[in-house]
Coordinates of C-alpha atoms in Angstrom, one line a residue:
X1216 CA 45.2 -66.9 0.3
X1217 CA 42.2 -67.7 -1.8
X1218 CA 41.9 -65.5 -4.6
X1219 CA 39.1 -67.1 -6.9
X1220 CA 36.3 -64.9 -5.0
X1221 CA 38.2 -61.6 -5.8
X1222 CA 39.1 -63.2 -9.0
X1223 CA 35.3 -63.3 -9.8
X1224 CA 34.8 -60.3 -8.9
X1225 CA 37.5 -58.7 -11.0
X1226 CA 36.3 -60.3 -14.1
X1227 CA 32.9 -58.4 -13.7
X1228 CA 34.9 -55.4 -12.7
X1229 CA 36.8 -54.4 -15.2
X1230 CA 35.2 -54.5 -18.3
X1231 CA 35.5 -50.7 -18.9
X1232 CA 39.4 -51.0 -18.7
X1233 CA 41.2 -51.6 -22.1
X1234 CA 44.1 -54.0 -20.7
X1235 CA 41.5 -55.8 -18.2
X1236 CA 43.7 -59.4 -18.0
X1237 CA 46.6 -57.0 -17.3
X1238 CA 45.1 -55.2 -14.2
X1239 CA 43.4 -58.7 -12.9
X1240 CA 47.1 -60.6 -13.4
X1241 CA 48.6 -57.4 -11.4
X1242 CA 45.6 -56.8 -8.8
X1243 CA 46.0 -60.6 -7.8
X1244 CA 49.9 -60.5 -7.7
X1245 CA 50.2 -57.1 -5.5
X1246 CA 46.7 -59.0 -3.4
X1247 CA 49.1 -62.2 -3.0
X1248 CA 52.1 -60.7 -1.7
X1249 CA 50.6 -57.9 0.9
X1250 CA 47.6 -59.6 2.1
X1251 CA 46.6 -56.6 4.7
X1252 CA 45.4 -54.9 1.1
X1253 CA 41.9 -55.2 -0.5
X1254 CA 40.4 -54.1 -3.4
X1255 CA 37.5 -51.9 -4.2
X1256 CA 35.7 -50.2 -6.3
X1257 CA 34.5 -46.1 -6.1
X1258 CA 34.1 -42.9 -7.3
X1259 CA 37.0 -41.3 -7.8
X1260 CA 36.9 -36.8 -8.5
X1261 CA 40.0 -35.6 -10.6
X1262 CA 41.7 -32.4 -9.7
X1263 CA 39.0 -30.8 -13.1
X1264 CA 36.2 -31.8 -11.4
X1265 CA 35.5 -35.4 -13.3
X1266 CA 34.4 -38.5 -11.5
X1267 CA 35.1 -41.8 -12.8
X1268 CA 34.3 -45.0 -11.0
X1269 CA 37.8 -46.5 -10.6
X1270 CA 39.2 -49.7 -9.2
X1271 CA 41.2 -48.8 -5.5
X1272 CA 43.6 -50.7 -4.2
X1273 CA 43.4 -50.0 -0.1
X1274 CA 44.6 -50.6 3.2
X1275 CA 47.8 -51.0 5.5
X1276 CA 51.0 -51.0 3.7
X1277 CA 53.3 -52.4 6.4
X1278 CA 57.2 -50.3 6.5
X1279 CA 60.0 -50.7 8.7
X1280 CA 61.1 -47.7 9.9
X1281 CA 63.9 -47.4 12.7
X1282 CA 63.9 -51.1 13.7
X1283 CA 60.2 -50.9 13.8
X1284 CA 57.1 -51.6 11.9
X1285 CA 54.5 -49.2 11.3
X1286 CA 51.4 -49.5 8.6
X1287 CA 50.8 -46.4 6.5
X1288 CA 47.4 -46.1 5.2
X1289 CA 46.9 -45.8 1.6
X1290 CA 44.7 -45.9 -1.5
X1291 CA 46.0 -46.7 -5.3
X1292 CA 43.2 -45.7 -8.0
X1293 CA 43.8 -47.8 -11.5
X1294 CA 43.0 -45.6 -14.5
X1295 CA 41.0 -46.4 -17.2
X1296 CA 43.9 -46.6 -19.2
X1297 CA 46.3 -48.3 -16.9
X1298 CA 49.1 -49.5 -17.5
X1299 CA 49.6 -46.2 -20.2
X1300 CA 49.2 -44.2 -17.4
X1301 CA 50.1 -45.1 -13.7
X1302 CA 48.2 -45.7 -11.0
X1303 CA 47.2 -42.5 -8.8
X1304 CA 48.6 -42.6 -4.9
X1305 CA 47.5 -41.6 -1.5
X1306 CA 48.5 -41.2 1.4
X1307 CA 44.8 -41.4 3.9
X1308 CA 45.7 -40.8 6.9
X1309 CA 43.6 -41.5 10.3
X1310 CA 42.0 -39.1 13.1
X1311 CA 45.4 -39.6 15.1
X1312 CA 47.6 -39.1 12.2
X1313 CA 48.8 -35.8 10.4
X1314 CA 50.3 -36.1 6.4
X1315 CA 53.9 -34.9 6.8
X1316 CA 54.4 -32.9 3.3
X1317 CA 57.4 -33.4 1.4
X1318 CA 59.2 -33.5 -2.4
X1319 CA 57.3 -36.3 -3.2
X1320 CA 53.7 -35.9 -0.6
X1321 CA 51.9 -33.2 -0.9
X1322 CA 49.9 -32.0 1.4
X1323 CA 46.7 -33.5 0.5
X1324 CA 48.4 -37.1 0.4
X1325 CA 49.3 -37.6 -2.9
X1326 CA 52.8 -39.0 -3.8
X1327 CA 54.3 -38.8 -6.6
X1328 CA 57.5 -41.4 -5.8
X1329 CA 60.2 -41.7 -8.5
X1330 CA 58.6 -44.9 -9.5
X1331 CA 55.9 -42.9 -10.4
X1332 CA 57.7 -40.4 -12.6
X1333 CA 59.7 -43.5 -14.5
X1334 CA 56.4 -45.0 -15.0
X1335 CA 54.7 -41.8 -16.6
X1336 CA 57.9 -41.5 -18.7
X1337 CA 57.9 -45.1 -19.7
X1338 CA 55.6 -47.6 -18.9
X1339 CA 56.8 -50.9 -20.5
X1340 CA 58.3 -52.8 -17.6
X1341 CA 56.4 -51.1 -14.8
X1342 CA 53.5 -52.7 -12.8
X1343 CA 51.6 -52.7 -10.0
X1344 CA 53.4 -54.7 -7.6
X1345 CA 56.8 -53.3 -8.2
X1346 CA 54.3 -50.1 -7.1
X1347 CA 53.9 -51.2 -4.1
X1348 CA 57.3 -52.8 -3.7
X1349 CA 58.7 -48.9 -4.2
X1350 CA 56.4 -47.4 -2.2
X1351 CA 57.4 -49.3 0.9
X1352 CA 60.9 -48.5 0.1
X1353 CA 60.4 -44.9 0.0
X1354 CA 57.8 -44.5 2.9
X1355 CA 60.5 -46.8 5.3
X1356 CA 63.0 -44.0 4.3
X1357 CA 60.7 -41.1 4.5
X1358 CA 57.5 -42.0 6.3
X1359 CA 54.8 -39.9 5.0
X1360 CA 52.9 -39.7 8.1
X1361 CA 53.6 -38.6 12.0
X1362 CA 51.4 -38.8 15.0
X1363 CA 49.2 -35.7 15.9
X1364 CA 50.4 -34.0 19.0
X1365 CA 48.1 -33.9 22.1
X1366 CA 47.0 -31.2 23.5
X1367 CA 45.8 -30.3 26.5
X1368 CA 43.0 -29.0 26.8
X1369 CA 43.3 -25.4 28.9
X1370 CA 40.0 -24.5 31.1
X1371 CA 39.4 -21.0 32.8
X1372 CA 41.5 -19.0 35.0
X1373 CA 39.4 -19.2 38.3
X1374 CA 38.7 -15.8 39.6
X1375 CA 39.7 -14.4 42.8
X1376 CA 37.1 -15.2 45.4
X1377 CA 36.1 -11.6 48.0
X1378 CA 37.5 -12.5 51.3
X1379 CA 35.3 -10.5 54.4
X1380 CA 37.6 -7.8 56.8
X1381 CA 35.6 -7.9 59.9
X1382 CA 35.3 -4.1 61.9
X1383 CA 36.5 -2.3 58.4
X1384 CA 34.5 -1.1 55.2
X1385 CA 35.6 -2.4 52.2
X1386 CA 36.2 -1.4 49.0
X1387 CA 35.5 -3.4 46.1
X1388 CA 37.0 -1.5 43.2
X1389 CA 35.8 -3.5 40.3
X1390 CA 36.4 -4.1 36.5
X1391 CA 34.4 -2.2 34.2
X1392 CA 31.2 -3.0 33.8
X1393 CA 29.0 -4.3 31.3
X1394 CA 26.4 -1.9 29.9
X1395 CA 24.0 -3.3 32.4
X1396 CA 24.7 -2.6 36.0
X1397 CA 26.4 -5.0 37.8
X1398 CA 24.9 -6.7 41.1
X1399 CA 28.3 -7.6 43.4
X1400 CA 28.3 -10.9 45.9
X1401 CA 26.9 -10.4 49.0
X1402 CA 29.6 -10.7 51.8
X1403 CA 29.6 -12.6 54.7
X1404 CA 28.2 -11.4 57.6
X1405 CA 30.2 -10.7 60.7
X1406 CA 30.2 -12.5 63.7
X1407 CA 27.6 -11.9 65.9
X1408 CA 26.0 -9.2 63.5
X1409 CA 22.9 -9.8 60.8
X1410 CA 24.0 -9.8 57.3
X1411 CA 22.9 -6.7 55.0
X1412 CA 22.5 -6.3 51.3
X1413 CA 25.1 -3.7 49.7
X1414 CA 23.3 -1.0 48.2
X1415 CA 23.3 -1.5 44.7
X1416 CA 25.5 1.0 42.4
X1417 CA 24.0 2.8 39.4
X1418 CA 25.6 3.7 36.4
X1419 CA 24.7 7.5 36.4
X1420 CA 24.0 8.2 40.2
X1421 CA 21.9 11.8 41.0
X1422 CA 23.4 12.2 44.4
X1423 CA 26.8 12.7 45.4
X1424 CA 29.1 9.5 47.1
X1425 CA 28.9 9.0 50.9
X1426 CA 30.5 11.0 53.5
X1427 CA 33.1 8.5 54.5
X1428 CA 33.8 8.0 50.3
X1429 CA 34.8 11.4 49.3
X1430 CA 38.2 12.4 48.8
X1431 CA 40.3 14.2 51.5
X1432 CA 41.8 17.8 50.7
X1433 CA 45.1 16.5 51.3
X1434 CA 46.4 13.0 50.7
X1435 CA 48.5 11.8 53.7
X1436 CA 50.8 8.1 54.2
X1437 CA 48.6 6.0 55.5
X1438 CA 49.9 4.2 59.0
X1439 CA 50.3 0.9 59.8
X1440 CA 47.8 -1.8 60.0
X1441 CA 45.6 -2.2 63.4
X1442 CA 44.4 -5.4 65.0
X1443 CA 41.5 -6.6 64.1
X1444 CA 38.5 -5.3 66.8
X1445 CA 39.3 -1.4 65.3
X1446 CA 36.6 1.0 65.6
X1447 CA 34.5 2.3 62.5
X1448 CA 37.5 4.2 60.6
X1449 CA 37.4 6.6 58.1
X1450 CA 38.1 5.6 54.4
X1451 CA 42.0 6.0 53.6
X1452 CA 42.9 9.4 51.5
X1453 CA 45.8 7.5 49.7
X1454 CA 43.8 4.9 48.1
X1455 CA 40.7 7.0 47.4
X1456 CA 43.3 8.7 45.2
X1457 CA 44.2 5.9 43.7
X1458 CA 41.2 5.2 42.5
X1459 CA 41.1 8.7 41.0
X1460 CA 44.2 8.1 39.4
X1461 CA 42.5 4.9 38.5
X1462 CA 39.7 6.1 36.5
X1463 CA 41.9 8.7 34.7
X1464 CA 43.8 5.8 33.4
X1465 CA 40.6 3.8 31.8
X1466 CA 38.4 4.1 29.0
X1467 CA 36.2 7.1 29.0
X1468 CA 33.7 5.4 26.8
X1469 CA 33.0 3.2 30.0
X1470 CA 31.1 3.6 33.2
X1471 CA 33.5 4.6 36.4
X1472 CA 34.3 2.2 38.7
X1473 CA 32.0 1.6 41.4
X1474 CA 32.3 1.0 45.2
X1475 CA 30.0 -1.6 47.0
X1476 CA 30.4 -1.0 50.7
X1477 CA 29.3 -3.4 53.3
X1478 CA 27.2 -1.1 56.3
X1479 CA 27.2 -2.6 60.1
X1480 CA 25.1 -1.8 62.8
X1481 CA 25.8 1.8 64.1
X1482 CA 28.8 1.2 66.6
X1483 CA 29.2 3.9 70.1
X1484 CA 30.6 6.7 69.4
X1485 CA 33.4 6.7 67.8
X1486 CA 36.9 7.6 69.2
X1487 CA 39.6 9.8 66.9
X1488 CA 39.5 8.3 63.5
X1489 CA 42.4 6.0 62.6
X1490 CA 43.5 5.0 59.2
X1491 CA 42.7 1.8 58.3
X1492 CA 44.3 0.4 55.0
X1493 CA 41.1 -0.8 53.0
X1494 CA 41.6 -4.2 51.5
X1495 CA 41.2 -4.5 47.5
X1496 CA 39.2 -6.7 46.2
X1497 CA 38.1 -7.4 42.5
X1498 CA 35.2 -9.6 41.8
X1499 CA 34.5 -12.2 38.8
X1500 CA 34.6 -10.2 35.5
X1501 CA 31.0 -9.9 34.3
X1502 CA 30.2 -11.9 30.8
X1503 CA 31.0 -9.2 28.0
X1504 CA 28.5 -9.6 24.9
X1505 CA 30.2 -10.4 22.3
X1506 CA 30.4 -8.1 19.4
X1507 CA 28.0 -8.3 16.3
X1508 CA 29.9 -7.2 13.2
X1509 CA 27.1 -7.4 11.0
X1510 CA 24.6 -5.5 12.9
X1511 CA 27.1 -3.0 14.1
X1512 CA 28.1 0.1 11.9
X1513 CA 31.5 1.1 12.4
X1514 CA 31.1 5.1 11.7
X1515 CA 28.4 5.1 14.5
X1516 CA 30.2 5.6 18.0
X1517 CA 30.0 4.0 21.0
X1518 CA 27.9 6.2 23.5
X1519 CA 29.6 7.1 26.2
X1520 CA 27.8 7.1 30.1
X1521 CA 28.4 10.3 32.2
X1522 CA 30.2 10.1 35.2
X1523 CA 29.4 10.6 38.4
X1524 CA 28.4 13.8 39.6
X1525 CA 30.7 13.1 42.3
X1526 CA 33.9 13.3 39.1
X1527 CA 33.4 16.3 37.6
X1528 CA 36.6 17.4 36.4
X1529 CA 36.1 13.7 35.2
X1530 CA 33.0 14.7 33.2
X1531 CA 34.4 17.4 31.6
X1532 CA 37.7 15.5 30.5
X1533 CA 35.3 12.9 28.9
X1534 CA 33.1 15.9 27.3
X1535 CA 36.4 16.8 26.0
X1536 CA 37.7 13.3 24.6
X1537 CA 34.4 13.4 22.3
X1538 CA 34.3 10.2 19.2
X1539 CA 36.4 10.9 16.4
X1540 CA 34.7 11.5 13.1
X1541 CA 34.8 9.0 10.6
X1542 CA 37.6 8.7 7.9
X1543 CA 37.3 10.1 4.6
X1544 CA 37.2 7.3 2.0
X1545 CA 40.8 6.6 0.2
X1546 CA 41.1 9.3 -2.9
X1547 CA 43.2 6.6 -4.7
X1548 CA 40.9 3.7 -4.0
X1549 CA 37.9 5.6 -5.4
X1550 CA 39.6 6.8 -8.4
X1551 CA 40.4 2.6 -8.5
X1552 CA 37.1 1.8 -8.5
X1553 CA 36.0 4.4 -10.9
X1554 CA 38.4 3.3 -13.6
X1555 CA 37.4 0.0 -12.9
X1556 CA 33.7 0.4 -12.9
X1557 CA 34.3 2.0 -16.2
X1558 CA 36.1 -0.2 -18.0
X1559 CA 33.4 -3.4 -16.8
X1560 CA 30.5 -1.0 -18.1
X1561 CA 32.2 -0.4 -21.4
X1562 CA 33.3 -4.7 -21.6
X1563 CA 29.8 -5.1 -20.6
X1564 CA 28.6 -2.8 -23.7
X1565 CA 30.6 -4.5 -26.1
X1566 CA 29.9 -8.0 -24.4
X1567 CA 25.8 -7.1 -24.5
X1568 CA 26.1 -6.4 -28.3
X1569 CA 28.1 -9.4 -29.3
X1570 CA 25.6 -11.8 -27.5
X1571 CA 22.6 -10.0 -29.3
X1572 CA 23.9 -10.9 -32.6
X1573 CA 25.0 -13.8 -31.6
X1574 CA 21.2 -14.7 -30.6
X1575 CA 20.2 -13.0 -34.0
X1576 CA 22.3 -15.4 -35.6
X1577 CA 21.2 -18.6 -34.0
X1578 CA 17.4 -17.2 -34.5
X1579 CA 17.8 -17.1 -38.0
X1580 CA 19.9 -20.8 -38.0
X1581 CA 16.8 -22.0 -36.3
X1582 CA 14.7 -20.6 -38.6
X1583 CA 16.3 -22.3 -41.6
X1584 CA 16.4 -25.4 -39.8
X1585 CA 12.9 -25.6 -38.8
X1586 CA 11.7 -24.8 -42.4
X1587 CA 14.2 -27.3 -44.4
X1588 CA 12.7 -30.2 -42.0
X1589 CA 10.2 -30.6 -44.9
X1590 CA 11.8 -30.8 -47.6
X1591 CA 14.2 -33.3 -45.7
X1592 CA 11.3 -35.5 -45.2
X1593 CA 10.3 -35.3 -48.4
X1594 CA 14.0 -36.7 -49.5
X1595 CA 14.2 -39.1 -47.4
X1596 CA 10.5 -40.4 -48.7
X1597 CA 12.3 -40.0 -51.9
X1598 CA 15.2 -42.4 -50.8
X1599 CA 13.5 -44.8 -49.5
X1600 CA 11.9 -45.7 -52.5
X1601 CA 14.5 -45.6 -54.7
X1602 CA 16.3 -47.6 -51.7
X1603 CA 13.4 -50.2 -52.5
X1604 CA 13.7 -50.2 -55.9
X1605 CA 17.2 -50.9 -55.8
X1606 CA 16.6 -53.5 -53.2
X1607 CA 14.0 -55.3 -56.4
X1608 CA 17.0 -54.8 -58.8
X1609 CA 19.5 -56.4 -56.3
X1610 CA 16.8 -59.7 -55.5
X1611 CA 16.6 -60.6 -59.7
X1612 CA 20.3 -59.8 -60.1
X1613 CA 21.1 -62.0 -57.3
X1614 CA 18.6 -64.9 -58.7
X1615 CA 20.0 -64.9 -62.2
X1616 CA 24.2 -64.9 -61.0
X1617 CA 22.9 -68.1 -58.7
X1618 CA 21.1 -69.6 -62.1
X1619 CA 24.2 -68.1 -64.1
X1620 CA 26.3 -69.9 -61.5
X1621 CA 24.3 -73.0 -61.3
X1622 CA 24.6 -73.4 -65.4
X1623 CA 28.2 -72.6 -64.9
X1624 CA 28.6 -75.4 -62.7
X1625 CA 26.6 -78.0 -64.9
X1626 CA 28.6 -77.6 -67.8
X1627 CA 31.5 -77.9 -66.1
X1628 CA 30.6 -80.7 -64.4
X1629 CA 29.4 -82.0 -68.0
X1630 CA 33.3 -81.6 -69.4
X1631 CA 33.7 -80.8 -73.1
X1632 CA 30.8 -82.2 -75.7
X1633 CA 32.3 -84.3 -78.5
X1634 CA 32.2 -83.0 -82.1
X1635 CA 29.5 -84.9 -83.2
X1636 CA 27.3 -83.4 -80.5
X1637 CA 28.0 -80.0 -81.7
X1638 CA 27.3 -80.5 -85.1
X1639 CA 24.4 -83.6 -85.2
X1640 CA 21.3 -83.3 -82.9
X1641 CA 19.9 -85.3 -80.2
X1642 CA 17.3 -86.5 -81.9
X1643 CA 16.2 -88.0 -85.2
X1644 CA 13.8 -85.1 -85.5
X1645 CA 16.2 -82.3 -84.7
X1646 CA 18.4 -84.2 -87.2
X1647 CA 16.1 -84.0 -90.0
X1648 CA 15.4 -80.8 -89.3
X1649 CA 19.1 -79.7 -89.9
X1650 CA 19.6 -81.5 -92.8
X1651 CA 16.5 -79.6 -94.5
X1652 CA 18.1 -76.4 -93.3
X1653 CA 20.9 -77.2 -95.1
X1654 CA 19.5 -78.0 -98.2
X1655 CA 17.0 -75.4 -98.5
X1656 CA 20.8 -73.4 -98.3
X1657 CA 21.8 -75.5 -101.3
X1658 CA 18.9 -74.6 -103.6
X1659 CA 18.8 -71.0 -103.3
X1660 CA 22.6 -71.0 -103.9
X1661 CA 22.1 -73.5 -106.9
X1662 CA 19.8 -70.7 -107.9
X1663 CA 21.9 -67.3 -107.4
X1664 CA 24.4 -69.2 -109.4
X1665 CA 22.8 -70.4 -112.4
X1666 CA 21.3 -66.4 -112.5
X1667 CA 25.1 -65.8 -112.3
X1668 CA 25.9 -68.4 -115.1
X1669 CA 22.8 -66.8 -117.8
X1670 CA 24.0 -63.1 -117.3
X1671 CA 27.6 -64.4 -118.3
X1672 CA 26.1 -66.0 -121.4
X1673 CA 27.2 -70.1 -119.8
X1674 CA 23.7 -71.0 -120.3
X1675 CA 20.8 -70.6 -122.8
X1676 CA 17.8 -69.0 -121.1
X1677 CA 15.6 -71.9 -121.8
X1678 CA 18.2 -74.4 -119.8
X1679 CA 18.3 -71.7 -116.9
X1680 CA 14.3 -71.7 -117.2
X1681 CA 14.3 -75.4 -116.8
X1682 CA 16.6 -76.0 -113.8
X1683 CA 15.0 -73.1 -111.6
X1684 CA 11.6 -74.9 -112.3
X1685 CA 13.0 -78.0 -111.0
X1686 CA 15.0 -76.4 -107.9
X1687 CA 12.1 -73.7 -107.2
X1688 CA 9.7 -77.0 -106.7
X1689 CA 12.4 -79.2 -104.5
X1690 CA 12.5 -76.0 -102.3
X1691 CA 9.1 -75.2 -101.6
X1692 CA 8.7 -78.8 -100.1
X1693 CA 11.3 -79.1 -97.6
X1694 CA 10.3 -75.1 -96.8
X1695 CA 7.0 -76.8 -95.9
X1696 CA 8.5 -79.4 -94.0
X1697 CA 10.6 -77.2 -92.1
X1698 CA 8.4 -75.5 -90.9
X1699 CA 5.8 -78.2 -89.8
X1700 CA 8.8 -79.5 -87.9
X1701 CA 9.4 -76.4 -86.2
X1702 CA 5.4 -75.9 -85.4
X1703 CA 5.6 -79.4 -84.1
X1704 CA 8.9 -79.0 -81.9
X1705 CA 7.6 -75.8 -80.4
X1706 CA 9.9 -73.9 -82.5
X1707 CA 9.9 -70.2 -83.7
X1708 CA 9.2 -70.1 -87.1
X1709 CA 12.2 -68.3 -89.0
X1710 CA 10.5 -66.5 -91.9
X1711 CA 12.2 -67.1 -95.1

C-alpha cells in the first residue's frame, strides 16, 4: 500500500500536535496493517462542550466472531497531546445496527477497553497499533454491536362491513358519536324494490322514536328465526332492551346511541306480527378529533348533550351525574412553593445588592483607569527618551571597546618593545628633546643643593653667587629650546 500521499498529508497535518513524528510513524503503521482504515481530519466536541479539530482514524475494523467475520465500524480521535493521553474510541454504528452497551461500551459508543485504562495509567510502551490490535481482540470476544430487529409494520384493523337483511328493519346500533352527527352508509336496496335514503339521526331529536322503535311493556324471549320472504315485523322487545341496558352502561357525557332504519314500500296488510330477531350491525368508527392540550382547560367540563326525549328516566340520570368540581390545589404543595418563593426573593435581595456594588466598584476601577491613561503616556514619552539616550551611550561605548580592542590587538600583535625603545625615542628630535628634559632636571637640582650647601655654611655666599649665575644662564637656554621643540612637534607646552 502506498503511503507517501497520506504521508504528505500527515506532515501538513499535524503541526499542532507536540509528538508529530510519533503520531505520523503510528498513523502509517496502524494504515499499513488494516488497510480497510483511513484517516481524517474533523471537529471533534468533548463531553464540556470544546471542539478541537482532531486527527480520526476511521472505518471497518474487521473481527472474527463465532467462525465468522464481521466489520465493526469505528472512529479513533488523536489528542493534541497523544501519546500522554490515549486516543478516544467509538463505536459508530450504521442505520441497521444498534450499540450493545456493556462494561466497557457505553451507550453512546465509547469504549473504554482495558488497553485503554493501562494506557491512561502508563503510557510508555503503548501505541496506536497495539490499539487497534486490542480492540479487535476485545470486540471478537464481546462485539459491540447487534443487528436491529425488524419490525413489521402493523396497518389498521378493517372494520366490519353492514351486510343487508332483505323483508326485516334493521338496526344499526352504533358507536358513539363524534360531536358532529354522524351520516350512516346507505344500504343496498332490495331486490326488486328502489333504494331509499335512511333518515338521518339528530343528536337532540324534538319528537319521540317511531312506533315500531319504542319499547314493549313487557319484555318476552324472542322465537326462532323465520325464512327469509317474512312479512313487515315488529321490532323485537328483548333487544330494544338491550339497547336500554346499553346506554345505561356508556358515558353520559356522550350522545345516545342512534338507530338508522332502512323503510320499504308499504307492504298489504300485514298478518299477526311475528318476532323477527333484528340483526346487529356496527358501522366504521367515525374519526375522533384528537385532543388539544394546550387549548383545552382542564377545570372546564365537557358539556354534556341531552338525551332523547324518548329516555327520560335517561335524562334525569344524566341531570343527576352532573361534572365534578374541580380539585382544591395541594395545601402542602402551596405552602412548598411559598417557602420557596421566599427564600428566591430574599437570595435575589441579597444577590441584587452584591451586584450593585460590585458595578460601583468596577465604575470607580474604570474611573481610575481612564484618568491614569495620561500620565501613562506621559511615562512612556519619558522612557523613550531616556531609552534613546541610553541607546547614544551604548553606540560610543561600543565604538571605543572595538578601538580599545583593536589597540589591544596591535600591541599584542607587536610583542614586548625592547628597553631601549622605552627609554630612547624614535627620532633624533624626540631624543633631543629628552635629553634637554633631563638636564633642565639637573640644573635646578644643582641649584636646590648649592642653597642647601650656603645655609649649612659649605660655601661662601660669593662662590654660591657665582655658580647659580652660571647654572641660571645654562638653564634658560635649553628652557628655550625645549620649548621650540615642543611648538615644532605639535607638543603641549608643559609650563615650568
Amino acid at each position: 500500500m502506498d503511503l507517501s500521499l497520506t504521508q504528505q498529508w500527515l506532515n501538513n497535518q499535524v503541526k499542532r500536535y507536540s509528538a508529530s513524528s510519533q503520531i505520523i510513524a503510528d498513523v502509517l503503521a496502524t494504515l499499513q496493517t488494516e488497510q480497510s482504515l483511513k484517516i481524517k481530519s474533523d471537529i471533534f466536541t468533548f463531553d464540556d462542550g470544546r471542539t478541537q479539530s482532531l486527527l480520526c482514524i476511521h472505518g471497518l475494523l474487521p473481527i472474527h466472531y463465532k467462525n465468522n467475520q464481521y466489520n465493526i465500524p469505528v472512529a479513533i480521535w488523536l489528542n493534541l497531546d497523544y501519546p500522554v493521553n490515549p486516543p478516544i474510541v467509538f463505536v459508530v454504528p450504521t442505520s441497521d445496527m444498534l450499540v450493545r452497551a456493556s462494561r466497557h461500551v457505553d451507550p453512546s459508543g465509547r469504549c473504554s477497553i482495558d488497553y485503554i485504562q493501562l494506557w491512561e495509567r502508563k503510557h510508555e510502551g503503548c501505541n496506536l497499533q497495539s490499539l487497534v490490535q486490542a480492540l479487535q481482540v476485545h470486540f471478537s470476544q464481546h462485539p459491540p454491536v447487534y443487528a436491529k430487529p425488524k419490525t413489521v409494520p402493523s396497518g389498521p384493523v378493517p372494520s366490519p362491513v353492514p351486510t343487508p337483511v332483505s323483508h326485516s328493519p334493521v338496526t344499526y346500533a352504533s358507536r358513539p358519536p363524534p360531536p358532529l352527527p354522524y351520516s350512516p352508509p346507505v344500504l343496498p336496496p332490495k331486490p326488486g324494490t328502489p333504494a331509499q335514503a335512511p333518515n338521518p339521526a339528530s343528536p337532540h331529536p324534538s319528537t319521540a322514536l317511531p312506533r315500531h322503535l319504542q319499547p314493549l311493556p313487557t319484555p318476552g324471549p324472542p322465537p326462532p328465526p323465520p325464512p327469509p320472504p317474512a312479512p313487515a315485523p315488529s321490532p323485537p322487545v328483548h333487544h330494544h332492551h338491550q339497547q336500554q341496558h346499553h346506554l345505561l352502561q356508556q358515558p353520559f357525557h356522550h350522545p345516545p346511541q342512534q338507530y338508522y332504519q332502512q323503510s320499504s314500500p308499504p307492504p298489504p296488510p300485514p298478518p299477526p306480527p311475528a318476532f323477527v330477531p333484528a340483526q346487529i350491525i356496527s358501522p366504521p368508527p367515525a374519526p375522533t378529533p384528537a385532543a388539544n392540550f394546550l387549548d383545552q382547560d382542564d377545570d372546564e367540563p365537557i358539556a354534556a348533550q341531552p338525551l332523547p326525549q324518548a329516555y327520560p328516566h335517561l335524562q334525569q340520570y344524566q341531570t343527576r351525574q352532573a361534572p365534578a368540581p374541580p380539585l382544591p390545589p395541594n395545601p402542602e404543595l402551596v405552602s412548598l412553593h411559598a417557602q420557596v418563593h421566599h427564600k428566591i426573593s430574599a437570595q435575589l435581595g441579597a444577590l441584587t445588592h452584591s451586584f450593585a456594588q460590585e458595578s460601583e466598584r468596577l465604575r470607580s476601577e474604570q474611573s481610575d483607569l481612564l484618568a491614569g491613561h495620561p500620565a501613562i503616556q506621559d511615562e512612556m514619552a519619558r522612557l523613550q527618551a531616556v531609552r534613546d539616550v541610553c541607546r547614544t551611550v551604548t553606540a560610543k561605548l561600543s565604538q571605543s571597546v572595538h578601538a580599545t580592542e583593536r589597540n589591544l590587538g596591535e600591541l599584542k600583535r607587536k610583542g614586548d618593545p625592547e628597553v631601549d625603545e622605552l627609554v630612547c625615542s624614535t627620532s633624533i628630535v624626540h631624543n633631543q628633546l629628552v635629553n634637554l628634559v633631563a638636564e633642565d632636571n639637573a640644573v635646578e637640582d644643582t641649584i636646590y643643593h648649592l642653597h642647601r650647601a650656603l645655609n649649612a655654611g659649605r660655601v661662601d655666599l660669593e662662590r654660591f653667587l657665582k655658580t647659580t649665575r652660571i647654572l641660571a644662564e645654562e638653564q634658560f637656554m635649553k628652557r628655550a629650546l625645549i620649548e621650540k621643540i615642543q611648538t615644532g612637534l605639535s607638543l603641549p607646552v608643559a609650563v615650568p
